Short mmCIF file of C-alpha atoms in Angstrom, two decimals:
data_model
loop_
_atom_site.label_atom_id
_atom_site.label_comp_id
_atom_site.label_asym_id
_atom_site.label_seq_id
_atom_site.Cartn_x
_atom_site.Cartn_y
_atom_site.Cartn_z
CA UNK A 1 92.83 121.95 137.51
CA UNK A 2 94.11 121.65 141.03
CA UNK A 3 92.68 123.22 144.15
CA UNK A 4 94.72 124.45 147.04
CA UNK A 5 92.01 123.94 149.70
CA UNK A 6 89.30 121.40 150.30
CA UNK A 7 86.07 122.57 148.53
CA UNK A 8 82.75 122.80 150.23
CA UNK A 9 79.76 124.26 148.11
CA UNK A 10 82.38 126.46 146.55
CA UNK A 11 85.98 126.08 145.44
CA UNK A 12 88.88 128.53 144.78
CA UNK A 13 90.88 128.17 141.64
CA UNK A 14 93.75 130.49 140.90
CA UNK A 15 92.18 132.79 143.45
CA UNK A 16 88.74 132.96 142.06
CA UNK A 17 85.72 131.49 143.70
CA UNK A 18 83.57 128.96 141.79
CA UNK A 19 80.39 127.16 142.78
CA UNK A 20 81.32 123.47 143.34
CA UNK A 21 78.98 120.79 142.15
CA UNK A 22 81.47 117.95 142.07
CA UNK A 23 82.94 115.40 144.61
CA UNK A 24 81.28 112.66 146.68
CA UNK A 25 80.59 114.53 149.92
CA UNK A 26 76.66 114.16 149.30
CA UNK A 27 75.75 114.72 152.91
CA UNK A 28 78.27 117.65 153.34
CA UNK A 29 79.01 116.48 157.02
CA UNK A 30 82.81 116.95 157.03
CA UNK A 31 82.19 120.73 156.34
CA UNK A 32 80.15 121.38 159.53
CA UNK A 33 81.79 122.74 162.69
CA UNK A 34 79.91 120.14 164.87
CA UNK A 35 81.32 117.38 162.78
CA UNK A 36 84.79 118.85 162.97
CA UNK A 37 84.48 119.06 166.69
CA UNK A 38 83.70 115.35 166.92
CA UNK A 39 86.64 114.58 164.91
CA UNK A 40 88.93 116.83 167.08
CA UNK A 41 87.60 114.97 170.15
CA UNK A 42 88.15 111.49 168.62
CA UNK A 43 91.73 112.38 167.49
CA UNK A 44 92.60 113.54 170.93
CA UNK A 45 91.32 110.13 172.25
CA UNK A 46 92.63 107.62 169.66
CA UNK A 47 95.26 109.69 167.63
CA UNK A 48 95.31 110.02 163.91
CA UNK A 49 96.17 106.40 163.12
CA UNK A 50 96.89 102.99 164.79
CA UNK A 51 99.33 100.95 163.00
CA UNK A 52 98.98 97.52 164.75
CA UNK A 53 97.43 94.29 163.25
CA UNK A 54 93.80 93.82 164.03
CA UNK A 55 94.87 90.31 165.17
CA UNK A 56 97.37 91.44 167.68
CA UNK A 57 97.00 90.72 171.38
CA UNK A 58 96.25 94.23 172.15
CA UNK A 59 93.21 95.58 170.53
CA UNK A 60 91.27 98.87 170.56
CA UNK A 61 87.69 98.45 171.81
CA UNK A 62 86.53 101.05 169.17
CA UNK A 63 86.64 98.33 166.34
CA UNK A 64 84.31 96.01 167.96
CA UNK A 65 82.01 98.68 168.93
CA UNK A 66 82.04 100.31 165.58
CA UNK A 67 81.73 96.95 163.48
CA UNK A 68 78.80 96.06 165.81
CA UNK A 69 77.15 99.24 164.94
CA UNK A 70 77.71 98.86 161.36
CA UNK A 71 76.35 95.29 161.22
CA UNK A 72 73.13 96.49 162.83
CA UNK A 73 72.92 99.59 160.60
CA UNK A 74 73.38 97.44 157.52
CA UNK A 75 71.10 94.54 158.90
CA UNK A 76 73.80 92.05 158.41
CA UNK A 77 75.07 89.30 160.78
CA UNK A 78 78.63 90.83 161.02
CA UNK A 79 80.89 93.54 159.52
CA UNK A 80 84.64 94.35 159.51
CA UNK A 81 86.37 97.66 158.71
CA UNK A 82 89.54 98.10 156.64
CA UNK A 83 91.46 101.21 155.45
CA UNK A 84 89.53 101.93 152.34
CA UNK A 85 86.58 100.97 150.25
CA UNK A 86 88.80 99.67 147.42
CA UNK A 87 90.60 97.43 149.81
CA UNK A 88 87.21 96.18 151.03
CA UNK A 89 86.09 95.31 147.50
CA UNK A 90 89.33 93.50 146.96
CA UNK A 91 89.11 91.49 150.13
CA UNK A 92 85.55 90.39 149.34
CA UNK A 93 86.59 89.27 145.96
CA UNK A 94 89.72 87.54 147.22
CA UNK A 95 87.64 85.61 149.66
CA UNK A 96 84.76 84.61 147.23
CA UNK A 97 87.32 83.52 144.82
CA UNK A 98 88.31 80.74 147.11
CA UNK A 99 85.12 78.89 146.89
CA UNK A 100 82.63 80.16 144.32
CA UNK A 101 82.54 78.22 140.81
CA UNK A 102 81.91 81.42 138.64
CA UNK A 103 81.84 85.26 138.78
CA UNK A 104 79.34 87.41 136.80
CA UNK A 105 79.20 91.09 136.74
CA UNK A 106 76.44 93.65 136.17
CA UNK A 107 76.99 96.57 133.75
CA UNK A 108 79.46 99.33 134.69
CA UNK A 109 80.80 97.63 137.81
CA UNK A 110 83.45 99.34 139.72
CA UNK A 111 87.06 97.94 139.02
CA UNK A 112 87.38 97.45 142.89
CA UNK A 113 84.94 94.39 142.82
CA UNK A 114 85.50 93.35 139.28
CA UNK A 115 87.18 90.07 138.96
CA UNK A 116 89.31 89.41 135.74
CA UNK A 117 87.47 86.06 135.07
CA UNK A 118 83.93 87.49 135.44
CA UNK A 119 81.32 87.08 132.83
CA UNK A 120 78.62 89.64 131.95
CA UNK A 121 75.20 88.97 133.60
CA UNK A 122 73.50 90.25 130.36
CA UNK A 123 74.26 89.99 126.71
CA UNK A 124 72.51 92.46 124.57
CA UNK A 125 70.01 92.95 127.31
CA UNK A 126 69.26 89.31 127.57
CA UNK A 127 70.29 87.25 130.59
CA UNK A 128 73.60 85.36 129.93
CA UNK A 129 72.43 81.91 128.56
CA UNK A 130 74.90 80.23 131.19
CA UNK A 131 73.05 81.75 134.04
CA UNK A 132 69.78 80.17 132.70
CA UNK A 133 71.17 76.51 132.73
CA UNK A 134 73.57 76.49 135.61
CA UNK A 135 72.55 74.38 138.49
CA UNK A 136 73.93 73.24 141.85
CA UNK A 137 76.61 75.74 141.74
CA UNK A 138 78.02 78.61 143.97
CA UNK A 139 78.09 81.78 141.79
CA UNK A 140 78.92 85.29 142.73
CA UNK A 141 77.38 88.35 140.93
CA UNK A 142 79.04 91.67 141.56
CA UNK A 143 77.52 95.03 141.05
CA UNK A 144 77.52 98.58 142.20
CA UNK A 145 74.65 99.98 144.40
CA UNK A 146 74.40 102.89 141.89
CA UNK A 147 76.39 102.15 138.69
CA UNK A 148 78.34 104.88 136.84
CA UNK A 149 76.09 107.07 134.62
CA UNK A 150 72.87 105.61 136.39
CA UNK A 151 70.78 107.59 138.89
CA UNK A 152 68.65 104.63 140.20
CA UNK A 153 69.56 101.09 141.43
CA UNK A 154 69.23 98.10 139.05
CA UNK A 155 66.33 95.69 139.34
CA UNK A 156 67.07 92.45 140.98
CA UNK A 157 64.03 90.67 139.20
CA UNK A 158 66.77 88.77 136.99
CA UNK A 159 67.59 86.63 140.04
CA UNK A 160 64.27 84.85 139.46
CA UNK A 161 65.56 83.46 136.19
CA UNK A 162 68.45 81.64 137.95
CA UNK A 163 67.76 78.13 139.33
CA UNK A 164 67.32 78.07 143.03
CA UNK A 165 69.63 75.06 143.24
CA UNK A 166 72.37 77.57 142.98
CA UNK A 167 73.86 79.58 145.92
CA UNK A 168 74.25 83.22 144.89
CA UNK A 169 76.57 85.49 146.63
CA UNK A 170 75.50 89.02 145.61
CA UNK A 171 78.36 91.43 146.21
CA UNK A 172 77.14 94.97 146.18
CA UNK A 173 79.59 97.96 146.25
CA UNK A 174 77.45 100.52 148.22
CA UNK A 175 80.14 103.45 148.23
CA UNK A 176 77.69 105.83 146.38
CA UNK A 177 74.42 104.44 147.84
CA UNK A 178 75.20 104.42 151.67
CA UNK A 179 74.18 107.61 153.45
CA UNK A 180 71.80 108.64 150.66
CA UNK A 181 69.46 105.57 149.77
CA UNK A 182 67.59 103.34 152.01
CA UNK A 183 66.11 103.77 155.48
CA UNK A 184 68.32 106.37 157.12
CA UNK A 185 70.75 106.02 154.55
CA UNK A 186 71.39 102.42 154.92
CA UNK A 187 71.68 101.56 151.14
CA UNK A 188 70.05 99.39 148.58
CA UNK A 189 70.64 95.84 150.02
CA UNK A 190 67.25 95.72 151.46
CA UNK A 191 65.90 95.63 147.79
CA UNK A 192 67.18 92.25 147.32
CA UNK A 193 64.92 89.25 147.02
CA UNK A 194 64.71 87.48 150.35
CA UNK A 195 65.55 83.89 149.43
CA UNK A 196 67.65 81.24 151.49
CA UNK A 197 70.01 80.74 148.36
CA UNK A 198 70.86 84.50 148.02
CA UNK A 199 73.62 85.69 150.32
CA UNK A 200 74.27 89.46 150.30
CA UNK A 201 77.76 90.73 150.72
CA UNK A 202 78.15 94.62 151.09
CA UNK A 203 81.52 96.29 150.53
CA UNK A 204 81.75 100.14 150.68
CA UNK A 205 83.79 103.15 151.36
CA UNK A 206 82.78 105.33 154.32
CA UNK A 207 84.61 108.28 152.75
CA UNK A 208 81.69 109.52 150.37
CA UNK A 209 78.43 110.50 152.13
CA UNK A 210 79.94 109.84 155.59
CA UNK A 211 83.08 111.82 155.22
CA UNK A 212 85.54 109.57 156.97
CA UNK A 213 88.35 107.48 155.43
CA UNK A 214 87.68 103.81 155.60
CA UNK A 215 86.01 100.71 154.06
CA UNK A 216 83.53 98.27 155.21
CA UNK A 217 82.59 94.52 154.35
CA UNK A 218 79.37 93.24 155.91
CA UNK A 219 77.52 89.95 155.40
CA UNK A 220 77.16 86.63 157.11
CA UNK A 221 79.21 85.92 160.03
CA UNK A 222 80.93 82.92 158.45
CA UNK A 223 82.02 85.09 155.46
CA UNK A 224 83.28 88.01 157.61
CA UNK A 225 85.40 85.31 159.61
CA UNK A 226 86.99 84.21 156.47
CA UNK A 227 88.16 87.90 155.89
CA UNK A 228 89.55 88.09 159.46
CA UNK A 229 91.48 84.89 159.04
CA UNK A 230 93.06 86.05 155.73
CA UNK A 231 96.92 86.61 155.91
CA UNK A 232 96.69 90.00 154.28
CA UNK A 233 94.03 91.20 156.72
CA UNK A 234 96.13 89.84 159.56
CA UNK A 235 99.20 91.68 158.21
CA UNK A 236 97.54 95.09 157.56
CA UNK A 237 96.40 97.90 159.96
CA UNK A 238 92.85 98.86 160.37
CA UNK A 239 91.09 101.95 159.46
CA UNK A 240 91.62 105.11 161.60
CA UNK A 241 89.96 104.37 165.00
CA UNK A 242 89.22 108.25 165.32
CA UNK A 243 87.19 108.02 162.15
CA UNK A 244 85.23 105.01 163.12
CA UNK A 245 84.30 106.73 166.41
CA UNK A 246 83.24 109.89 164.39
CA UNK A 247 81.10 107.74 162.17
CA UNK A 248 79.32 106.42 165.33
CA UNK A 249 78.88 109.59 167.11
CA UNK A 250 77.81 111.70 163.82
CA UNK A 251 74.71 109.70 163.21
CA UNK A 252 72.33 112.56 164.31
CA UNK A 253 74.26 114.87 161.99
CA UNK A 254 73.92 112.43 159.06
CA UNK A 255 70.21 112.22 159.58
CA UNK A 256 69.75 116.05 159.72
CA UNK A 257 71.92 116.30 156.50
CA UNK A 258 69.95 113.66 154.71
CA UNK A 259 66.70 115.70 155.24
CA UNK A 260 68.38 118.77 153.73
CA UNK A 261 69.87 116.79 150.91
CA UNK A 262 66.43 115.23 150.02
CA UNK A 263 65.07 118.72 149.87
CA UNK A 264 67.81 119.91 147.51
CA UNK A 265 67.45 116.91 145.27
CA UNK A 266 63.53 117.33 144.98
CA UNK A 267 64.06 121.11 144.25
CA UNK A 268 66.49 120.47 141.42
CA UNK A 269 64.63 117.60 139.89
CA UNK A 270 61.54 119.65 139.87
CA UNK A 271 63.36 122.32 137.71
CA UNK A 272 65.45 119.90 135.47
CA UNK A 273 63.11 116.97 134.92
CA UNK A 274 62.04 118.09 131.55
CA UNK A 275 65.54 118.92 130.23
CA UNK A 276 66.04 116.18 127.58
CA UNK A 277 69.76 116.55 127.88
CA UNK A 278 69.61 115.62 131.70
CA UNK A 279 69.53 112.17 133.24
CA UNK A 280 68.14 112.76 136.82
CA UNK A 281 66.28 111.25 139.56
CA UNK A 282 64.69 113.06 142.51
CA UNK A 283 66.06 110.50 145.00
CA UNK A 284 69.74 110.63 144.06
CA UNK A 285 72.09 113.56 144.32
CA UNK A 286 73.95 113.07 141.21
CA UNK A 287 72.71 113.67 137.68
CA UNK A 288 74.42 113.70 134.14
CA UNK A 289 74.53 115.89 131.09
CA UNK A 290 74.85 114.43 127.72
CA UNK A 291 76.52 117.37 126.15
CA UNK A 292 80.33 116.50 126.34
CA UNK A 293 81.03 120.29 126.34
CA UNK A 294 79.03 121.02 129.49
CA UNK A 295 82.08 121.24 131.68
CA UNK A 296 83.54 124.16 129.66
CA UNK A 297 80.03 125.70 129.33
CA UNK A 298 79.46 125.72 133.30
CA UNK A 299 83.15 126.66 133.89
CA UNK A 300 82.38 129.94 131.81
CA UNK A 301 79.59 130.54 134.36
CA UNK A 302 81.98 130.00 137.27
CA UNK A 303 80.59 126.48 138.05
CA UNK A 304 82.77 123.38 138.64
CA UNK A 305 81.40 119.86 137.79
CA UNK A 306 83.16 116.49 137.46
CA UNK A 307 84.24 115.52 133.98
CA UNK A 308 86.50 112.72 132.91
CA UNK A 309 86.50 109.36 131.14
CA UNK A 310 85.53 106.75 133.46
CA UNK A 311 87.46 103.35 134.08
CA UNK A 312 84.68 101.21 132.40
CA UNK A 313 83.43 103.55 129.64
CA UNK A 314 84.64 105.29 126.51
CA UNK A 315 82.17 108.16 126.99
CA UNK A 316 82.92 111.27 128.86
CA UNK A 317 81.60 111.33 132.24
CA UNK A 318 79.92 114.81 133.05
CA UNK A 319 78.73 114.39 136.77
CA UNK A 320 76.78 117.04 138.53
CA UNK A 321 76.71 116.58 142.18
CA UNK A 322 74.36 118.05 144.65
CA UNK A 323 75.39 118.57 148.41
CA UNK A 324 73.22 118.91 151.47
CA UNK A 325 74.76 122.42 152.10
CA UNK A 326 74.09 123.90 148.77
CA UNK A 327 71.78 126.89 149.21
CA UNK A 328 68.68 127.66 147.05
CA UNK A 329 70.56 130.60 145.46
CA UNK A 330 73.34 128.10 144.51
CA UNK A 331 70.99 125.59 143.04
CA UNK A 332 69.11 128.40 141.15
CA UNK A 333 72.56 129.56 139.67
CA UNK A 334 73.28 125.94 138.49
CA UNK A 335 69.72 125.50 137.13
CA UNK A 336 69.66 128.70 135.20
CA UNK A 337 73.08 127.92 133.69
CA UNK A 338 72.05 124.64 132.58
CA UNK A 339 68.62 125.60 131.12
CA UNK A 340 70.08 128.79 129.43
#
């Protein structure tokens, strides 16, 4: 099905209006007139794009301002922006590959941060034996902040089983957790064990909760500097400067929307938590239905959800997404259709 207009809490398909519980605009900020006004002003100031290399002699001040803000927001030493979240993940992997001895991946990791030579962290729910014996190495473990088909972050307790002589570069794709989880929506990286041998690197899209096209990599200053020196980074244009300014100026909007989203999440959780076909958590705006026919069932009730086969799974992905702007009446319609 193809929509002719961007959806909000509703969408039009073949001239008919449907309730829309799909997409990734969890905070729903982009649909708000006050957010759009910030965007119009930013475009008037910076234009719609800026095609120059980030390493050119003439630079736009918004990049330094925005990346300093993002580093503070994510509580890292430094941050750098690129044009997309996928590119951010690829840059992070490319740089890590120049100095780490081995890559490991957590279950259901997004392809953007999944190296071809990576080994699974767990085999049959047990820690990979090689991780129990490895010593004095630099290893990278990659994972999603919220993995596909999950509604809560992974536990990081398994890191205690890896010898402390190793340096662990923990690359977390926060695309679906930034804006929603953590203090003021700053993600899950603060859940990681505080140890000198664990270095957290964050890659993320800004186009999900925050509603602006762009990607970010954040971490130690030395790591971010390696990215800035990379030939591909030097040769490519940055993210839209207008979108970066909107991200900074929309922080109060994001905070207000997060309060609304939390209220919607708790309301739906209370109504559906006892439904055995549902995987749901009251702190995350996405939940899953085990019936592979649920997409058609809800479509017959004039409700659209996400349904497809995910890149790292053979199981159909029935993803139902809450938005900060959904009204109680819209939520009740969804709840009634699922429970009936």
